[in-house]
Structure formats: structure tokens, C-alpha cells
Amino acid sequence: MVKEFKKIDHAQRRSSGSEEYVSEKVQLLQDLIMRMDEATATKKRKQGKENERKEELETTGEKLCRGAEVRVAKRAKQSTCSPAKENGESS
């Protein structure tokens, strides 16, 4: 019903340059279509924000992971260069 109305309404808007009588049914269908379009746009905006949030979290996670890897590498380097370990002494 809505799809048929969209086709008819679009054609009528193109052909009619003058103000015409709009029935209650037509007005309600137009309102319904407007609300459906608004809901679709809102849903797309929310999905976009959610995707941005996920990307930000992934980026933050990657940074934290890299930082942890660097710290582990530094500790490993320090422990291999430590003179106490080379001499068999413990701290």
C-alpha cells in the first residue's frame, strides 16, 4: 500500500503545479512515509556512530597492545643485559 502510494504521489507531484485537494488518507500516508524516512535516517546515524565507536575502541586496544609489547621487550632486554643474572646472582 505504501509503495503504491509513493509511486502515485510522486507522479502527482510532478504533474500538478497547482494546489489540490488532499484527502485525509493521502495526508496520513504522506505522514507515515515521512516518519518511516526519518526512522531510517536515524537508524543510519546510530549505526554510523556505533561503527565510529567500535573503530575508536579497536584503535585504543591496538595502542595498548603495542605499549604492552614494548614494555615486555624492554624488560626482556634489561633482564638479558643484567650483570647479576650473568654471574648467577639473584636480586
PDB file of N, CA and C in Angstrom:
ATOM      1  N   MET A   1       0.832  -1.186   0.000  1.00  0.00           N
ATOM      2  CA  MET A   1       0.000   0.000   0.000  1.00  0.00           C
ATOM      3  C   MET A   1       0.882   1.257   0.000  1.00  0.00           C
ATOM      4  N   VAL A   2       1.899   1.241   0.820  1.00  0.00           N
ATOM      5  CA  VAL A   2       2.780   2.402   0.905  1.00  0.00           C
ATOM      6  C   VAL A   2       3.581   2.560  -0.385  1.00  0.00           C
ATOM      7  N   LYS A   3       4.079   1.455  -0.926  1.00  0.00           N
ATOM      8  CA  LYS A   3       4.850   1.515  -2.172  1.00  0.00           C
ATOM      9  C   LYS A   3       4.003   2.061  -3.315  1.00  0.00           C
ATOM     10  N   GLU A   4       2.777   1.582  -3.411  1.00  0.00           N
ATOM     11  CA  GLU A   4       1.874   2.066  -4.464  1.00  0.00           C
ATOM     12  C   GLU A   4       1.628   3.555  -4.294  1.00  0.00           C
ATOM     13  N   PHE A   5       1.398   3.963  -3.035  1.00  0.00           N
ATOM     14  CA  PHE A   5       1.135   5.371  -2.781  1.00  0.00           C
ATOM     15  C   PHE A   5       2.337   6.233  -3.156  1.00  0.00           C
ATOM     16  N   LYS A   6       3.536   5.769  -2.833  1.00  0.00           N
ATOM     17  CA  LYS A   6       4.731   6.545  -3.169  1.00  0.00           C
ATOM     18  C   LYS A   6       4.815   6.793  -4.666  1.00  0.00           C
ATOM     19  N   LYS A   7       4.540   5.759  -5.460  1.00  0.00           N
ATOM     20  CA  LYS A   7       4.588   5.902  -6.914  1.00  0.00           C
ATOM     21  C   LYS A   7       3.553   6.915  -7.391  1.00  0.00           C
ATOM     22  N   ILE A   8       2.337   6.761  -6.916  1.00  0.00           N
ATOM     23  CA  ILE A   8       1.242   7.643  -7.340  1.00  0.00           C
ATOM     24  C   ILE A   8       1.513   9.074  -6.886  1.00  0.00           C
ATOM     25  N   ASP A   9       1.914   9.231  -5.626  1.00  0.00           N
ATOM     26  CA  ASP A   9       2.147  10.558  -5.067  1.00  0.00           C
ATOM     27  C   ASP A   9       3.279  11.270  -5.803  1.00  0.00           C
ATOM     28  N   HIS A  10       4.333  10.535  -6.098  1.00  0.00           N
ATOM     29  CA  HIS A  10       5.470  11.129  -6.815  1.00  0.00           C
ATOM     30  C   HIS A  10       5.028  11.606  -8.203  1.00  0.00           C
ATOM     31  N   ALA A  11       4.252  10.795  -8.883  1.00  0.00           N
ATOM     32  CA  ALA A  11       3.770  11.169 -10.215  1.00  0.00           C
ATOM     33  C   ALA A  11       2.837  12.374 -10.133  1.00  0.00           C
ATOM     34  N   GLN A  12       1.979  12.407  -9.128  1.00  0.00           N
ATOM     35  CA  GLN A  12       1.044  13.524  -8.984  1.00  0.00           C
ATOM     36  C   GLN A  12       1.779  14.823  -8.666  1.00  0.00           C
ATOM     37  N   ARG A  13       2.794  14.724  -7.858  1.00  0.00           N
ATOM     38  CA  ARG A  13       3.543  15.934  -7.513  1.00  0.00           C
ATOM     39  C   ARG A  13       4.251  16.509  -8.730  1.00  0.00           C
ATOM     40  N   ARG A  14       4.710  15.639  -9.614  1.00  0.00           N
ATOM     41  CA  ARG A  14       5.374  16.105 -10.832  1.00  0.00           C
ATOM     42  C   ARG A  14       4.381  16.780 -11.774  1.00  0.00           C
ATOM     43  N   SER A  15       3.216  16.172 -11.935  1.00  0.00           N
ATOM     44  CA  SER A  15       2.258  16.658 -12.926  1.00  0.00           C
ATOM     45  C   SER A  15       1.488  17.882 -12.452  1.00  0.00           C
ATOM     46  N   SER A  16       1.291  18.005 -11.174  1.00  0.00           N
ATOM     47  CA  SER A  16       0.453  19.075 -10.655  1.00  0.00           C
ATOM     48  C   SER A  16       1.298  20.256 -10.212  1.00  0.00           C
ATOM     49  N   GLY A  17       1.009  21.384 -10.799  1.00  0.00           N
ATOM     50  CA  GLY A  17       1.709  22.593 -10.396  1.00  0.00           C
ATOM     51  C   GLY A  17       0.838  23.443  -9.499  1.00  0.00           C
ATOM     52  N   SER A  18      -0.436  23.104  -9.419  1.00  0.00           N
ATOM     53  CA  SER A  18      -1.364  23.894  -8.622  1.00  0.00           C
ATOM     54  C   SER A  18      -1.707  23.163  -7.336  1.00  0.00           C
ATOM     55  N   GLU A  19      -2.228  23.928  -6.408  1.00  0.00           N
ATOM     56  CA  GLU A  19      -2.638  23.348  -5.139  1.00  0.00           C
ATOM     57  C   GLU A  19      -3.869  22.485  -5.375  1.00  0.00           C
ATOM     58  N   GLU A  20      -3.900  21.330  -4.770  1.00  0.00           N
ATOM     59  CA  GLU A  20      -5.030  20.433  -4.981  1.00  0.00           C
ATOM     60  C   GLU A  20      -5.560  19.939  -3.648  1.00  0.00           C
ATOM     61  N   TYR A  21      -6.749  19.399  -3.699  1.00  0.00           N
ATOM     62  CA  TYR A  21      -7.387  18.856  -2.506  1.00  0.00           C
ATOM     63  C   TYR A  21      -6.653  17.588  -2.072  1.00  0.00           C
ATOM     64  N   VAL A  22      -6.317  17.502  -0.785  1.00  0.00           N
ATOM     65  CA  VAL A  22      -5.623  16.337  -0.252  1.00  0.00           C
ATOM     66  C   VAL A  22      -6.549  15.654   0.740  1.00  0.00           C
ATOM     67  N   SER A  23      -6.854  14.389   0.460  1.00  0.00           N
ATOM     68  CA  SER A  23      -7.746  13.653   1.353  1.00  0.00           C
ATOM     69  C   SER A  23      -7.016  13.280   2.641  1.00  0.00           C
ATOM     70  N   GLU A  24      -7.784  12.906   3.627  1.00  0.00           N
ATOM     71  CA  GLU A  24      -7.203  12.514   4.913  1.00  0.00           C
ATOM     72  C   GLU A  24      -6.308  11.289   4.744  1.00  0.00           C
ATOM     73  N   LYS A  25      -6.736  10.358   3.898  1.00  0.00           N
ATOM     74  CA  LYS A  25      -5.956   9.147   3.650  1.00  0.00           C
ATOM     75  C   LYS A  25      -4.596   9.505   3.052  1.00  0.00           C
ATOM     76  N   VAL A  26      -4.608  10.394   2.072  1.00  0.00           N
ATOM     77  CA  VAL A  26      -3.368  10.811   1.424  1.00  0.00           C
ATOM     78  C   VAL A  26      -2.468  11.508   2.438  1.00  0.00           C
ATOM     79  N   GLN A  27      -3.042  12.368   3.244  1.00  0.00           N
ATOM     80  CA  GLN A  27      -2.263  13.085   4.257  1.00  0.00           C
ATOM     81  C   GLN A  27      -1.645  12.114   5.255  1.00  0.00           C
ATOM     82  N   LEU A  28      -2.415  11.130   5.697  1.00  0.00           N
ATOM     83  CA  LEU A  28      -1.900  10.139   6.641  1.00  0.00           C
ATOM     84  C   LEU A  28      -0.783   9.303   6.018  1.00  0.00           C
ATOM     85  N   LEU A  29      -0.963   8.931   4.761  1.00  0.00           N
ATOM     86  CA  LEU A  29       0.079   8.162   4.083  1.00  0.00           C
ATOM     87  C   LEU A  29       1.356   8.990   3.923  1.00  0.00           C
ATOM     88  N   GLN A  30       1.204  10.265   3.602  1.00  0.00           N
ATOM     89  CA  GLN A  30       2.373  11.135   3.489  1.00  0.00           C
ATOM     90  C   GLN A  30       3.094  11.256   4.835  1.00  0.00           C
ATOM     91  N   ASP A  31       2.327  11.416   5.906  1.00  0.00           N
ATOM     92  CA  ASP A  31       2.921  11.487   7.241  1.00  0.00           C
ATOM     93  C   ASP A  31       3.641  10.185   7.592  1.00  0.00           C
ATOM     94  N   LEU A  32       3.021   9.074   7.250  1.00  0.00           N
ATOM     95  CA  LEU A  32       3.618   7.769   7.519  1.00  0.00           C
ATOM     96  C   LEU A  32       4.946   7.615   6.785  1.00  0.00           C
ATOM     97  N   ILE A  33       4.965   8.000   5.535  1.00  0.00           N
ATOM     98  CA  ILE A  33       6.187   7.897   4.736  1.00  0.00           C
ATOM     99  C   ILE A  33       7.278   8.802   5.307  1.00  0.00           C
ATOM    100  N   MET A  34       6.909  10.018   5.713  1.00  0.00           N
ATOM    101  CA  MET A  34       7.884  10.930   6.315  1.00  0.00           C
ATOM    102  C   MET A  34       8.486  10.321   7.578  1.00  0.00           C
ATOM    103  N   ARG A  35       7.650   9.740   8.411  1.00  0.00           N
ATOM    104  CA  ARG A  35       8.142   9.139   9.655  1.00  0.00           C
ATOM    105  C   ARG A  35       9.022   7.926   9.380  1.00  0.00           C
ATOM    106  N   MET A  36       8.652   7.147   8.367  1.00  0.00           N
ATOM    107  CA  MET A  36       9.475   5.989   8.006  1.00  0.00           C
ATOM    108  C   MET A  36      10.848   6.448   7.520  1.00  0.00           C
ATOM    109  N   ASP A  37      10.871   7.512   6.716  1.00  0.00           N
ATOM    110  CA  ASP A  37      12.145   8.056   6.226  1.00  0.00           C
ATOM    111  C   ASP A  37      12.995   8.594   7.381  1.00  0.00           C
ATOM    112  N   GLU A  38      12.349   9.268   8.333  1.00  0.00           N
ATOM    113  CA  GLU A  38      13.066   9.786   9.498  1.00  0.00           C
ATOM    114  C   GLU A  38      13.643   8.647  10.328  1.00  0.00           C
ATOM    115  N   ALA A  39      12.866   7.578  10.503  1.00  0.00           N
ATOM    116  CA  ALA A  39      13.341   6.423  11.273  1.00  0.00           C
ATOM    117  C   ALA A  39      14.534   5.774  10.584  1.00  0.00           C
ATOM    118  N   THR A  40      14.476   5.672   9.267  1.00  0.00           N
ATOM    119  CA  THR A  40      15.591   5.092   8.513  1.00  0.00           C
ATOM    120  C   THR A  40      16.845   5.953   8.662  1.00  0.00           C
ATOM    121  N   ALA A  41      16.681   7.259   8.558  1.00  0.00           N
ATOM    122  CA  ALA A  41      17.824   8.168   8.695  1.00  0.00           C
ATOM    123  C   ALA A  41      18.412   8.096  10.104  1.00  0.00           C
ATOM    124  N   THR A  42      17.559   8.025  11.109  1.00  0.00           N
ATOM    125  CA  THR A  42      18.021   7.918  12.492  1.00  0.00           C
ATOM    126  C   THR A  42      18.789   6.624  12.705  1.00  0.00           C
ATOM    127  N   LYS A  43      18.277   5.549  12.139  1.00  0.00           N
ATOM    128  CA  LYS A  43      18.938   4.248  12.271  1.00  0.00           C
ATOM    129  C   LYS A  43      20.323   4.282  11.626  1.00  0.00           C
ATOM    130  N   LYS A  44      20.427   4.905  10.458  1.00  0.00           N
ATOM    131  CA  LYS A  44      21.718   5.003   9.776  1.00  0.00           C
ATOM    132  C   LYS A  44      22.704   5.837  10.588  1.00  0.00           C
ATOM    133  N   ARG A  45      22.221   6.937  11.192  1.00  0.00           N
ATOM    134  CA  ARG A  45      23.092   7.771  12.021  1.00  0.00           C
ATOM    135  C   ARG A  45      23.607   6.983  13.222  1.00  0.00           C
ATOM    136  N   LYS A  46      22.707   6.222  13.862  1.00  0.00           N
ATOM    137  CA  LYS A  46      23.108   5.426  15.025  1.00  0.00           C
ATOM    138  C   LYS A  46      24.129   4.373  14.630  1.00  0.00           C
ATOM    139  N   GLN A  47      23.929   3.737  13.485  1.00  0.00           N
ATOM    140  CA  GLN A  47      24.877   2.727  13.020  1.00  0.00           C
ATOM    141  C   GLN A  47      26.233   3.361  12.739  1.00  0.00           C
ATOM    142  N   GLY A  48      26.216   4.546  12.148  1.00  0.00           N
ATOM    143  CA  GLY A  48      27.466   5.255  11.872  1.00  0.00           C
ATOM    144  C   GLY A  48      28.211   5.597  13.154  1.00  0.00           C
ATOM    145  N   LYS A  49      27.481   6.083  14.154  1.00  0.00           N
ATOM    146  CA  LYS A  49      28.108   6.408  15.433  1.00  0.00           C
ATOM    147  C   LYS A  49      28.659   5.151  16.095  1.00  0.00           C
ATOM    148  N   GLU A  50      27.915   4.060  16.027  1.00  0.00           N
ATOM    149  CA  GLU A  50      28.360   2.797  16.626  1.00  0.00           C
ATOM    150  C   GLU A  50      29.623   2.290  15.930  1.00  0.00           C
ATOM    151  N   ASN A  51      29.663   2.408  14.607  1.00  0.00           N
ATOM    152  CA  ASN A  51      30.856   1.990  13.863  1.00  0.00           C
ATOM    153  C   ASN A  51      32.069   2.839  14.246  1.00  0.00           C
ATOM    154  N   GLU A  52      31.866   4.153  14.391  1.00  0.00           N
ATOM    155  CA  GLU A  52      32.953   5.035  14.805  1.00  0.00           C
ATOM    156  C   GLU A  52      33.456   4.646  16.191  1.00  0.00           C
ATOM    157  N   ARG A  53      32.522   4.345  17.090  1.00  0.00           N
ATOM    158  CA  ARG A  53      32.873   3.956  18.450  1.00  0.00           C
ATOM    159  C   ARG A  53      33.685   2.662  18.451  1.00  0.00           C
ATOM    160  N   LYS A  54      33.259   1.697  17.644  1.00  0.00           N
ATOM    161  CA  LYS A  54      33.977   0.422  17.560  1.00  0.00           C
ATOM    162  C   LYS A  54      35.385   0.633  17.018  1.00  0.00           C
ATOM    163  N   GLU A  55      35.511   1.461  15.986  1.00  0.00           N
ATOM    164  CA  GLU A  55      36.826   1.739  15.412  1.00  0.00           C
ATOM    165  C   GLU A  55      37.733   2.412  16.436  1.00  0.00           C
ATOM    166  N   GLU A  56      37.164   3.332  17.210  1.00  0.00           N
ATOM    167  CA  GLU A  56      37.945   4.021  18.234  1.00  0.00           C
ATOM    168  C   GLU A  56      38.412   3.034  19.304  1.00  0.00           C
ATOM    169  N   LEU A  57      37.526   2.132  19.714  1.00  0.00           N
ATOM    170  CA  LEU A  57      37.902   1.131  20.712  1.00  0.00           C
ATOM    171  C   LEU A  57      38.977   0.193  20.177  1.00  0.00           C
ATOM    172  N   GLU A  58      38.848  -0.202  18.919  1.00  0.00           N
ATOM    173  CA  GLU A  58      39.856  -1.072  18.318  1.00  0.00           C
ATOM    174  C   GLU A  58      41.201  -0.363  18.246  1.00  0.00           C
ATOM    175  N   THR A  59      41.188   0.902  17.874  1.00  0.00           N
ATOM    176  CA  THR A  59      42.421   1.679  17.796  1.00  0.00           C
ATOM    177  C   THR A  59      43.055   1.797  19.179  1.00  0.00           C
ATOM    178  N   THR A  60      42.243   2.078  20.187  1.00  0.00           N
ATOM    179  CA  THR A  60      42.747   2.184  21.552  1.00  0.00           C
ATOM    180  C   THR A  60      43.327   0.851  22.004  1.00  0.00           C
ATOM    181  N   GLY A  61      42.645  -0.231  21.693  1.00  0.00           N
ATOM    182  CA  GLY A  61      43.127  -1.562  22.052  1.00  0.00           C
ATOM    183  C   GLY A  61      44.454  -1.883  21.391  1.00  0.00           C
ATOM    184  N   GLU A  62      44.576  -1.501  20.128  1.00  0.00           N
ATOM    185  CA  GLU A  62      45.835  -1.734  19.416  1.00  0.00           C
ATOM    186  C   GLU A  62      46.976  -0.942  20.050  1.00  0.00           C
ATOM    187  N   LYS A  63      46.707   0.302  20.434  1.00  0.00           N
ATOM    188  CA  LYS A  63      47.737   1.123  21.076  1.00  0.00           C
ATOM    189  C   LYS A  63      48.170   0.500  22.402  1.00  0.00           C
ATOM    190  N   LEU A  64      47.201   0.061  23.189  1.00  0.00           N
ATOM    191  CA  LEU A  64      47.528  -0.558  24.471  1.00  0.00           C
ATOM    192  C   LEU A  64      48.334  -1.834  24.277  1.00  0.00           C
ATOM    193  N   CYS A  65      47.966  -2.603  23.279  1.00  0.00           N
ATOM    194  CA  CYS A  65      48.677  -3.853  22.988  1.00  0.00           C
ATOM    195  C   CYS A  65      50.122  -3.560  22.579  1.00  0.00           C
ATOM    196  N   ARG A  66      50.306  -2.591  21.701  1.00  0.00           N
ATOM    197  CA  ARG A  66      51.655  -2.226  21.275  1.00  0.00           C
ATOM    198  C   ARG A  66      52.490  -1.736  22.454  1.00  0.00           C
ATOM    199  N   GLY A  67      51.879  -0.934  23.319  1.00  0.00           N
ATOM    200  CA  GLY A  67      52.581  -0.437  24.502  1.00  0.00           C
ATOM    201  C   GLY A  67      53.014  -1.580  25.411  1.00  0.00           C
ATOM    202  N   ALA A  68      52.130  -2.553  25.590  1.00  0.00           N
ATOM    203  CA  ALA A  68      52.465  -3.714  26.418  1.00  0.00           C
ATOM    204  C   ALA A  68      53.602  -4.507  25.790  1.00  0.00           C
ATOM    205  N   GLU A  69      53.566  -4.668  24.481  1.00  0.00           N
ATOM    206  CA  GLU A  69      54.636  -5.397  23.793  1.00  0.00           C
ATOM    207  C   GLU A  69      55.977  -4.685  23.957  1.00  0.00           C
ATOM    208  N   VAL A  70      55.966  -3.359  23.877  1.00  0.00           N
ATOM    209  CA  VAL A  70      57.196  -2.582  24.040  1.00  0.00           C
ATOM    210  C   VAL A  70      57.730  -2.759  25.459  1.00  0.00           C
ATOM    211  N   ARG A  71      56.840  -2.695  26.459  1.00  0.00           N
ATOM    212  CA  ARG A  71      57.280  -2.861  27.849  1.00  0.00           C
ATOM    213  C   ARG A  71      57.864  -4.248  28.079  1.00  0.00           C
ATOM    214  N   VAL A  72      57.223  -5.269  27.520  1.00  0.00           N
ATOM    215  CA  VAL A  72      57.731  -6.636  27.663  1.00  0.00           C
ATOM    216  C   VAL A  72      59.094  -6.762  26.995  1.00  0.00           C
ATOM    217  N   ALA A  73      59.242  -6.170  25.820  1.00  0.00           N
ATOM    218  CA  ALA A  73      60.525  -6.228  25.117  1.00  0.00           C
ATOM    219  C   ALA A  73      61.613  -5.515  25.918  1.00  0.00           C
ATOM    220  N   LYS A  74      61.281  -4.376  26.537  1.00  0.00           N
ATOM    221  CA  LYS A  74      62.259  -3.648  27.350  1.00  0.00           C
ATOM    222  C   LYS A  74      62.683  -4.487  28.550  1.00  0.00           C
ATOM    223  N   ARG A  75      61.692  -5.115  29.207  1.00  0.00           N
ATOM    224  CA  ARG A  75      62.011  -5.963  30.357  1.00  0.00           C
ATOM    225  C   ARG A  75      62.894  -7.133  29.945  1.00  0.00           C
ATOM    226  N   ALA A  76      62.585  -7.729  28.818  1.00  0.00           N
ATOM    227  CA  ALA A  76      63.376  -8.861  28.342  1.00  0.00           C
ATOM    228  C   ALA A  76      64.799  -8.414  28.031  1.00  0.00           C
ATOM    229  N   LYS A  77      64.925  -7.235  27.442  1.00  0.00           N
ATOM    230  CA  LYS A  77      66.247  -6.712  27.112  1.00  0.00           C
ATOM    231  C   LYS A  77      67.029  -6.404  28.384  1.00  0.00           C
ATOM    232  N   GLN A  78      66.352  -5.821  29.368  1.00  0.00           N
ATOM    233  CA  GLN A  78      67.012  -5.486  30.627  1.00  0.00           C
ATOM    234  C   GLN A  78      67.432  -6.747  31.374  1.00  0.00           C
ATOM    235  N   SER A  79      66.602  -7.763  31.335  1.00  0.00           N
ATOM    236  CA  SER A  79      66.932  -8.984  32.069  1.00  0.00           C
ATOM    237  C   SER A  79      68.078  -9.737  31.408  1.00  0.00           C
ATOM    238  N   THR A  80      68.234  -9.647  30.104  1.00  0.00           N
ATOM    239  CA  THR A  80      69.351 -10.323  29.434  1.00  0.00           C
ATOM    240  C   THR A  80      70.645  -9.550  29.595  1.00  0.00           C
ATOM    241  N   CYS A  81      70.554  -8.246  29.810  1.00  0.00           N
ATOM    242  CA  CYS A  81      71.747  -7.416  29.966  1.00  0.00           C
ATOM    243  C   CYS A  81      72.148  -7.250  31.427  1.00  0.00           C
ATOM    244  N   SER A  82      71.385  -7.753  32.350  1.00  0.00           N
ATOM    245  CA  SER A  82      71.647  -7.576  33.771  1.00  0.00           C
ATOM    246  C   SER A  82      72.888  -8.360  34.187  1.00  0.00           C
ATOM    247  N   PRO A  83      73.893  -7.710  34.807  1.00  0.00           N
ATOM    248  CA  PRO A  83      75.117  -8.398  35.214  1.00  0.00           C
ATOM    249  C   PRO A  83      74.872  -9.394  36.342  1.00  0.00           C
ATOM    250  N   ALA A  84      73.889  -9.173  37.180  1.00  0.00           N
ATOM    251  CA  ALA A  84      73.615 -10.088  38.283  1.00  0.00           C
ATOM    252  C   ALA A  84      73.169 -11.438  37.754  1.00  0.00           C
ATOM    253  N   LYS A  85      72.380 -11.455  36.720  1.00  0.00           N
ATOM    254  CA  LYS A  85      71.903 -12.713  36.153  1.00  0.00           C
ATOM    255  C   LYS A  85      73.032 -13.440  35.445  1.00  0.00           C
ATOM    256  N   GLU A  86      73.917 -12.695  34.808  1.00  0.00           N
ATOM    257  CA  GLU A  86      75.023 -13.315  34.088  1.00  0.00           C
ATOM    258  C   GLU A  86      75.988 -14.002  35.054  1.00  0.00           C
ATOM    259  N   ASN A  87      76.162 -13.453  36.245  1.00  0.00           N
ATOM    260  CA  ASN A  87      77.074 -14.017  37.235  1.00  0.00           C
ATOM    261  C   ASN A  87      76.405 -15.084  38.086  1.00  0.00           C
ATOM    262  N   GLY A  88      75.145 -15.315  37.881  1.00  0.00           N
ATOM    263  CA  GLY A  88      74.434 -16.327  38.643  1.00  0.00           C
ATOM    264  C   GLY A  88      73.910 -15.820  39.971  1.00  0.00           C
ATOM    265  N   GLU A  89      73.956 -14.540  40.213  1.00  0.00           N
ATOM    266  CA  GLU A  89      73.446 -13.959  41.447  1.00  0.00           C
ATOM    267  C   GLU A  89      71.972 -13.641  41.282  1.00  0.00           C
ATOM    268  N   SER A  90      71.246 -13.667  42.383  1.00  0.00           N
ATOM    269  CA  SER A  90      69.831 -13.302  42.329  1.00  0.00           C
ATOM    270  C   SER A  90      69.612 -12.020  43.095  1.00  0.00           C
ATOM    271  N   SER A  91      68.576 -11.254  42.737  1.00  0.00           N
ATOM    272  CA  SER A  91      68.327  -9.993  43.402  1.00  0.00           C
ATOM    273  C   SER A  91      67.425 -10.150  44.578  1.00  0.00           C
TER     274      SER A  91
END
